[in-house]
Tab-separated table of C-alpha atoms in Angstrom:
chain	number	residue	atom	x	y	z
A	118	MET	CA	98.188	125.489	121.981
A	119	ASN	CA	96.967	123.946	118.733
A	120	ALA	CA	98.889	122.068	116.067
A	121	GLU	CA	98.688	124.972	113.625
A	122	SER	CA	100.711	127.209	115.933
A	123	THR	CA	103.062	124.464	117.092
A	124	THR	CA	106.490	123.936	115.645
A	125	VAL	CA	108.662	121.039	116.665
A	126	ASP	CA	112.248	121.983	117.402
A	127	LEU	CA	114.605	119.060	117.975
A	128	GLU	CA	116.611	120.859	120.650
A	129	GLN	CA	113.494	121.951	122.562
A	130	LEU	CA	112.237	118.369	122.421
A	131	ARG	CA	115.647	117.140	123.627
A	132	ALA	CA	115.508	119.605	126.534
A	133	ALA	CA	111.965	118.553	127.502
A	134	ILE	CA	112.871	114.862	127.472
A	135	ALA	CA	116.104	115.506	129.369
A	136	GLU	CA	114.171	117.383	132.044
A	137	VAL	CA	111.741	114.484	132.505
A	138	LEU	CA	114.618	111.987	132.665
A	139	GLU	CA	116.598	114.333	134.950
A	140	LEU	CA	119.573	114.304	132.586
A	141	ASP	CA	121.775	116.857	130.899
A	142	PRO	CA	120.407	117.450	127.377
A	143	ALA	CA	123.773	116.384	125.934
A	144	GLU	CA	123.139	112.884	127.304
A	145	VAL	CA	119.941	112.571	125.263
A	146	THR	CA	121.528	111.723	121.928
A	147	ASP	CA	119.368	111.272	118.847
A	148	ASP	CA	119.428	107.466	118.971
A	149	ALA	CA	119.818	106.743	122.708
A	150	HIS	CA	117.064	104.366	123.854
A	151	PHE	CA	114.974	106.007	126.580
A	152	VAL	CA	114.914	102.885	128.770
A	153	ARG	CA	118.044	100.887	127.893
A	154	ASP	CA	120.451	103.797	127.550
A	155	LEU	CA	118.907	106.614	129.583
A	156	GLY	CA	117.308	104.836	132.531
A	157	GLY	CA	113.696	105.660	131.765
A	158	ASP	CA	110.809	103.604	133.136
A	159	SER	CA	107.023	103.434	132.835
A	160	LEU	CA	106.417	106.281	135.274
A	161	LEU	CA	108.834	108.540	133.418
A	162	ALA	CA	107.170	107.541	130.136
A	163	LEU	CA	103.825	108.698	131.538
A	164	GLU	CA	105.381	111.975	132.663
A	165	MET	CA	106.996	112.400	129.226
A	166	GLN	CA	103.617	111.753	127.595
A	167	ILE	CA	101.945	114.471	129.671
A	168	VAL	CA	104.730	116.995	129.070
A	169	LEU	CA	104.812	116.419	125.307
A	170	GLU	CA	101.029	116.417	124.927
A	171	THR	CA	100.893	119.728	126.761
A	172	GLN	CA	103.852	121.290	124.960
A	173	TYR	CA	102.878	120.219	121.435
A	174	GLY	CA	99.094	119.879	121.657
A	175	VAL	CA	99.107	116.282	120.437
A	176	ARG	CA	97.626	113.048	121.768
A	177	LEU	CA	100.168	110.287	122.400
A	178	THR	CA	99.076	106.730	123.076
A	179	GLU	CA	100.852	104.010	125.012
A	180	ASP	CA	101.603	102.351	121.651
A	181	ASP	CA	103.158	105.601	120.391
A	182	LEU	CA	105.454	105.699	123.402
A	183	GLY	CA	106.379	102.052	122.895
A	184	GLU	CA	107.406	102.721	119.310
A	185	ALA	CA	109.143	106.091	119.766
A	186	THR	CA	111.950	104.893	122.020
A	187	SER	CA	114.575	107.497	121.122
A	188	LEU	CA	114.748	111.238	120.596
A	189	ARG	CA	114.797	110.750	116.820
A	190	GLY	CA	111.744	108.471	116.993
A	191	MET	CA	109.862	110.838	119.282
A	192	TYR	CA	110.725	113.816	117.063
A	193	GLU	CA	109.358	112.033	113.984
A	194	LEU	CA	106.234	110.978	115.890
A	195	VAL	CA	105.511	114.475	117.218
A	196	LEU	CA	106.108	115.959	113.748
A	197	LYS	CA	103.631	113.486	112.260
A	198	LYS	CA	101.060	114.150	114.983
A	199	THR	CA	101.312	117.945	114.698
A	200	ALA	CA	101.033	117.755	110.899
A	201	ALA	CA	97.913	115.594	111.214
A	202	GLY	CA	96.382	118.249	113.456
């Protein structure tokens, strides 16, 4: 899948992150911190990175994951990365 054919839907992103974190999507609120609030850790961050890179055709770095610590932050990051192509 390439960036040109990829659209970023907030609810699909929420569902993907919830699946990685093994949570109900309703628990993944826009501003909940992946580690502090949702119990994520470094292994889950790596899994999230792989899932999102595959789903959206983007490259996420460790720094990206460190900065995008909530659904809202990850959504904005993935939007920016898909727009950059």
